[in-house]
Amino acid sequence: MAPVHLSRRSFLASTAAVAASVAVPGCSPRASGLPQGGATSVDAARDTGPALAARMPVAFVGHGAPTLATDLVKGADLRRWASAMPRPRAIVVLSAHWEDAPVSVGFRSSNALMYDFRGFPDELYRMRYDAPMPDELGRQIVGLLGSDGSQVLTADRPLDHGAWVPLLHLVPDADVPVVQVSLPTRQGASNLIRIGQRLASLRDEGVLLLGSGNLVHNLRRLAPDGSPVPGWASAFDAWATEALEAGDIDALAQAASVGPDATLAHPTWEHWLPILVAATAAEGAPVRFPVTGFEYGNISRRCVQFG
């Protein structure tokens, strides 16, 4: 299984110029009905909503541009999806926007957010997402990831936009505890597979494992939202769909060398690799795609639910 080598990629100022064109004008968190705060204990999350499933599914969300936070049309797709899933006791997020190695587990000292983008509408920098901070679960994750002697670090780190932007729609009341875990992308695909294997047992405890990235993601070739999808983007998205339906972890791990037009689909690979962790943690569970389509020309919105 060939390792995938990656480099960090942040949103460019030019991305903001395209994305801002579809932001909801004047939309503040209160005006949009998006959350201002949430419960402060795991018990509060346990005692509301539908009963927990025997085993939680695994999910991957195509988080797209930060303007998803205030886009009520695209956000509605995520809300519909979440309403059909069992309510989790807690959520563990692996976002394309945290690539620290060795693998790190986030412990938040406050509910401040990371606004890790620039040039976007002002309302995005005023957004809040006050999800509970489950330190006990964080310590459990440290133990799981380090159970074979691997080094695991901890960090005082706010949620980045790959976590809080989709969660604004997936859990709009911000009343489910959230832990973020880094993707040690430079350590290769085999290490990411190991992380998925170690975290899989949390599904039996009502924990939703959520990868956040995009199955196709080329910021260098953005186009206005609603533009035709280039053939290379649709081809890679279709190939990824087939690999996921087949449960082909080897193909997902070697996407850079076996996927069609791979260097166009992912000039850098950080937005792809959350799906590798999610698919591994799913342990062969059936796959469905609750959200599909593209935005800004080539950015795949495809979301995946395993189980």
Coordinates of C-alpha atoms in Angstrom, one line a residue:
M1 CA 0.0 0.0 0.0
A2 CA 1.8 3.1 -1.2
P3 CA 1.8 6.1 1.3
V4 CA 0.2 9.3 0.2
H5 CA 2.4 12.4 0.8
L6 CA 0.7 15.7 1.4
S7 CA 1.2 19.4 1.9
R8 CA -0.9 21.8 3.9
R9 CA -3.2 24.0 1.9
S10 CA -5.2 27.0 3.2
F11 CA -8.0 28.9 1.5
L12 CA -6.6 31.7 -0.7
A13 CA -7.9 35.2 -0.8
S14 CA -9.1 34.5 -4.4
T15 CA -11.3 31.7 -3.0
A16 CA -13.1 34.1 -0.8
A17 CA -13.9 36.4 -3.7
V18 CA -15.7 33.5 -5.5
A19 CA -17.4 32.1 -2.4
A20 CA -18.5 35.4 -1.0
S21 CA -20.7 35.9 -4.1
V22 CA -23.2 33.4 -2.8
A23 CA -23.1 34.2 1.0
V24 CA -26.4 35.2 2.5
P25 CA -26.3 39.0 2.8
G26 CA -26.5 40.3 6.3
C27 CA -27.0 36.9 7.8
S28 CA -25.9 36.8 11.4
P29 CA -26.0 33.7 13.6
R30 CA -29.1 34.9 15.3
A31 CA -30.9 36.0 12.1
S32 CA -30.2 32.6 10.4
G33 CA -31.3 30.6 13.4
L34 CA -27.8 29.2 13.8
P35 CA -26.7 28.3 17.3
Q36 CA -25.5 30.8 19.9
G37 CA -24.7 28.2 22.5
G38 CA -25.5 24.7 23.7
A39 CA -25.7 22.2 26.6
T40 CA -22.8 22.0 28.9
S41 CA -22.7 18.4 29.8
V42 CA -22.6 15.0 28.1
D43 CA -25.7 14.1 30.1
A44 CA -27.7 16.9 28.5
A45 CA -26.8 15.4 25.1
R46 CA -27.8 11.9 26.2
D47 CA -31.2 12.9 27.6
T48 CA -32.6 14.6 24.5
G49 CA -33.5 13.4 21.0
P50 CA -34.0 9.9 19.7
A51 CA -32.6 6.9 21.5
L52 CA -29.0 5.9 20.7
A53 CA -28.5 3.3 18.0
A54 CA -26.8 0.0 19.0
R55 CA -23.9 1.1 16.8
M56 CA -23.4 4.6 15.4
P57 CA -22.7 5.1 11.7
V58 CA -19.6 6.8 10.4
A59 CA -19.9 9.9 8.3
F60 CA -17.9 12.1 5.9
V61 CA -19.1 15.6 5.1
G62 CA -18.1 17.6 2.1
H63 CA -17.6 20.9 3.9
G64 CA -16.8 23.1 0.9
A65 CA -16.3 26.8 1.4
P66 CA -16.6 28.6 4.8
T67 CA -19.7 30.4 3.5
L68 CA -21.6 27.1 4.0
A69 CA -22.0 28.4 7.6
T70 CA -24.5 31.0 6.4
D71 CA -25.8 29.2 3.3
L72 CA -29.3 28.1 4.3
V73 CA -29.9 26.2 1.1
K74 CA -26.9 24.0 1.2
G75 CA -27.1 23.8 5.0
A76 CA -30.6 22.4 4.6
D77 CA -29.2 19.3 2.9
L78 CA -27.0 18.6 5.9
R79 CA -29.9 19.2 8.3
R80 CA -32.0 16.7 6.5
W81 CA -29.2 14.2 6.6
A82 CA -28.6 14.6 10.3
S83 CA -32.3 14.4 11.1
A84 CA -32.3 10.9 9.6
M85 CA -29.3 9.6 11.6
P86 CA -29.3 8.4 15.2
R87 CA -28.5 11.1 17.7
P88 CA -24.9 10.6 18.9
R89 CA -23.7 10.9 22.5
A90 CA -20.6 12.7 21.2
I91 CA -18.9 13.5 17.9
V92 CA -15.2 13.0 17.0
V93 CA -14.2 15.1 14.0
L94 CA -11.2 14.6 11.8
S95 CA -10.9 17.7 9.6
A96 CA -8.7 18.4 6.6
H97 CA -7.6 21.6 8.4
W98 CA -5.7 20.0 11.2
E99 CA -2.7 18.0 10.0
D100 CA -0.5 17.9 13.1
A101 CA 1.8 14.9 13.6
P102 CA 2.1 12.9 15.7
V103 CA -1.6 12.5 16.0
S104 CA -3.0 15.0 18.4
V105 CA -6.3 15.2 20.4
G106 CA -7.8 18.6 21.0
F107 CA -8.7 19.8 24.5
R108 CA -10.4 23.2 24.5
S109 CA -10.0 25.6 27.3
S110 CA -12.8 27.8 25.9
N111 CA -15.5 27.7 23.3
A112 CA -13.6 30.1 21.0
L113 CA -13.5 29.0 17.4
M114 CA -10.7 29.1 14.8
Y115 CA -11.5 31.4 11.9
D116 CA -8.8 29.8 9.7
F117 CA -9.7 31.6 6.5
R118 CA -9.4 35.2 5.2
G119 CA -11.2 37.6 3.0
F120 CA -14.7 36.2 3.7
P121 CA -17.8 38.2 4.8
D122 CA -17.6 39.7 8.3
E123 CA -20.5 37.7 9.7
L124 CA -18.4 34.5 9.4
Y125 CA -16.0 35.9 11.9
R126 CA -18.8 36.5 14.4
M127 CA -20.2 32.9 14.3
R128 CA -20.3 30.9 17.5
Y129 CA -20.6 27.2 18.1
D130 CA -20.6 26.5 21.8
A131 CA -20.5 22.7 21.9
P132 CA -19.7 20.9 25.2
M133 CA -16.1 19.9 25.7
P134 CA -15.9 16.2 26.8
D135 CA -12.5 15.9 28.4
E136 CA -13.1 12.3 29.6
L137 CA -13.7 11.2 26.0
G138 CA -10.6 13.1 24.9
R139 CA -8.6 11.1 27.4
Q140 CA -10.2 7.9 26.2
I141 CA -9.2 8.7 22.6
V142 CA -5.6 9.4 23.7
G143 CA -5.6 5.9 25.3
L144 CA -7.0 4.2 22.2
L145 CA -4.6 5.9 19.8
G146 CA -1.6 5.2 22.0
S147 CA -2.6 1.6 22.9
D148 CA 0.1 0.1 20.6
G149 CA 2.8 2.4 22.0
S150 CA 2.4 5.2 19.3
Q151 CA 3.0 8.7 20.4
V152 CA -0.1 10.8 20.9
L153 CA -0.1 14.5 21.7
T154 CA -2.7 16.8 23.2
A155 CA -3.4 20.4 22.2
D156 CA -5.4 23.3 23.5
R157 CA -7.0 24.1 20.2
P158 CA -10.3 25.7 19.1
L159 CA -12.4 23.9 16.5
D160 CA -11.3 24.8 13.0
H161 CA -13.8 25.6 10.2
G162 CA -13.7 22.1 8.8
A163 CA -15.4 21.1 12.1
W164 CA -17.6 23.9 13.2
V165 CA -19.0 25.0 9.8
P166 CA -20.7 21.7 8.9
L167 CA -21.7 21.1 12.6
L168 CA -23.7 24.4 12.5
H169 CA -26.1 22.5 10.3
L170 CA -25.6 18.9 11.4
V171 CA -26.1 19.7 15.1
P172 CA -27.6 23.2 15.1
D173 CA -28.3 23.4 18.8
A174 CA -24.6 22.8 19.6
D175 CA -25.7 20.4 22.4
V176 CA -23.6 17.3 21.5
P177 CA -20.0 17.2 22.8
V178 CA -17.3 17.5 20.2
V179 CA -13.7 16.3 20.2
Q180 CA -11.3 17.1 17.3
V181 CA -8.4 14.8 16.4
S182 CA -5.7 15.7 14.0
L183 CA -4.7 14.0 10.7
P184 CA -1.0 13.2 10.7
T185 CA -1.0 13.4 6.9
R186 CA 2.8 13.3 6.4
Q187 CA 3.1 10.0 8.2
G188 CA 1.4 8.2 5.3
A189 CA -1.8 6.3 4.5
S190 CA -1.0 3.3 6.7
N191 CA -1.0 5.5 9.8
L192 CA -4.3 7.0 8.9
I193 CA -5.8 3.5 8.5
R194 CA -4.5 2.6 11.9
I195 CA -6.2 5.7 13.4
G196 CA -9.5 4.6 11.8
Q197 CA -9.1 1.1 13.2
R198 CA -8.4 2.4 16.7
L199 CA -11.3 4.8 16.8
A200 CA -13.9 2.3 15.4
S201 CA -14.7 0.9 18.8
L202 CA -16.2 4.3 19.9
R203 CA -19.1 3.6 17.6
D204 CA -20.3 1.1 20.1
E205 CA -20.5 3.8 22.7
G206 CA -22.8 6.1 20.7
V207 CA -20.0 8.2 19.3
L208 CA -20.2 9.6 15.7
L209 CA -16.9 9.6 13.8
L210 CA -17.0 12.4 11.3
G211 CA -14.5 13.0 8.6
S212 CA -14.6 16.5 7.0
G213 CA -13.0 17.3 3.7
N214 CA -14.0 17.0 0.0
L215 CA -13.8 14.1 -2.4
V216 CA -12.7 16.6 -5.1
H217 CA -11.0 19.8 -4.1
N218 CA -9.0 22.0 -6.5
L219 CA -8.9 25.6 -5.3
R220 CA -6.7 26.6 -8.3
R221 CA -9.5 25.9 -10.7
L222 CA -12.5 27.4 -8.9
A223 CA -15.4 28.8 -11.0
P224 CA -18.5 30.7 -10.0
D225 CA -21.0 28.6 -8.2
G226 CA -23.3 26.8 -10.6
S227 CA -20.7 26.6 -13.4
P228 CA -20.4 23.4 -15.4
V229 CA -18.5 20.6 -13.7
P230 CA -15.3 19.7 -15.6
G231 CA -15.0 16.2 -16.8
W232 CA -11.9 15.4 -14.6
A233 CA -13.8 16.4 -11.4
S234 CA -16.9 14.3 -12.2
A235 CA -14.6 11.4 -13.2
F236 CA -12.7 11.4 -10.0
D237 CA -15.9 11.8 -7.9
A238 CA -17.5 8.8 -9.8
W239 CA -14.3 6.7 -9.2
A240 CA -14.4 7.6 -5.5
T241 CA -18.0 6.6 -5.3
E242 CA -17.3 3.2 -6.8
A243 CA -14.3 2.6 -4.5
L244 CA -16.4 3.5 -1.4
E245 CA -19.3 1.3 -2.5
A246 CA -16.8 -1.6 -2.9
G247 CA -15.2 -0.9 0.4
D248 CA -11.8 -0.8 -1.4
I249 CA -9.6 0.7 1.3
D250 CA -6.5 -0.1 -0.8
A251 CA -7.8 2.0 -3.7
L252 CA -8.7 4.9 -1.4
A253 CA -5.2 4.8 0.2
Q254 CA -3.6 4.8 -3.3
A255 CA -5.9 7.4 -4.8
A256 CA -3.0 9.6 -5.9
S257 CA -1.7 6.9 -8.2
V258 CA -4.8 5.0 -9.3
G259 CA -7.6 7.7 -9.3
P260 CA -8.4 9.3 -12.7
D261 CA -7.0 12.8 -13.1
A262 CA -5.8 12.6 -9.5
T263 CA -3.5 15.6 -9.6
L264 CA -6.3 17.7 -10.9
A265 CA -8.8 16.4 -8.4
H266 CA -6.4 17.0 -5.5
P267 CA -3.3 19.2 -6.1
T268 CA -2.8 18.6 -2.4
W269 CA -4.4 15.7 -0.5
E270 CA -5.5 17.0 2.9
H271 CA -9.1 17.2 1.9
W272 CA -9.2 13.6 0.6
L273 CA -7.7 11.8 3.6
P274 CA -10.5 12.2 6.1
I275 CA -12.4 9.7 3.9
L276 CA -9.7 7.1 4.4
V277 CA -10.0 7.3 8.1
A278 CA -13.8 7.2 8.0
A279 CA -14.0 4.3 5.5
T280 CA -11.6 2.3 7.7
A281 CA -13.5 3.0 10.9
A282 CA -16.7 1.9 9.1
E283 CA -15.4 -1.7 8.9
G284 CA -17.3 -2.6 5.8
A285 CA -20.6 -1.1 6.7
P286 CA -23.0 -0.3 3.8
V287 CA -22.5 3.0 2.1
R288 CA -25.0 5.7 1.0
F289 CA -24.6 9.3 -0.2
P290 CA -27.1 11.6 1.4
V291 CA -25.7 14.8 -0.4
T292 CA -24.2 14.9 -3.8
G293 CA -23.3 17.5 -6.4
F294 CA -20.6 20.2 -6.9
E295 CA -20.0 23.8 -6.0
Y296 CA -17.7 26.4 -7.5
G297 CA -17.1 24.3 -10.5
N298 CA -15.1 21.4 -9.1
I299 CA -15.6 21.1 -5.3
S300 CA -17.5 17.9 -4.6
R301 CA -20.3 18.2 -2.1
R302 CA -20.7 14.5 -1.8
C303 CA -21.3 13.3 1.8
V304 CA -21.0 9.7 2.8
Q305 CA -22.7 7.7 5.5
F306 CA -21.4 4.2 6.4
G307 CA -24.0 2.1 8.2

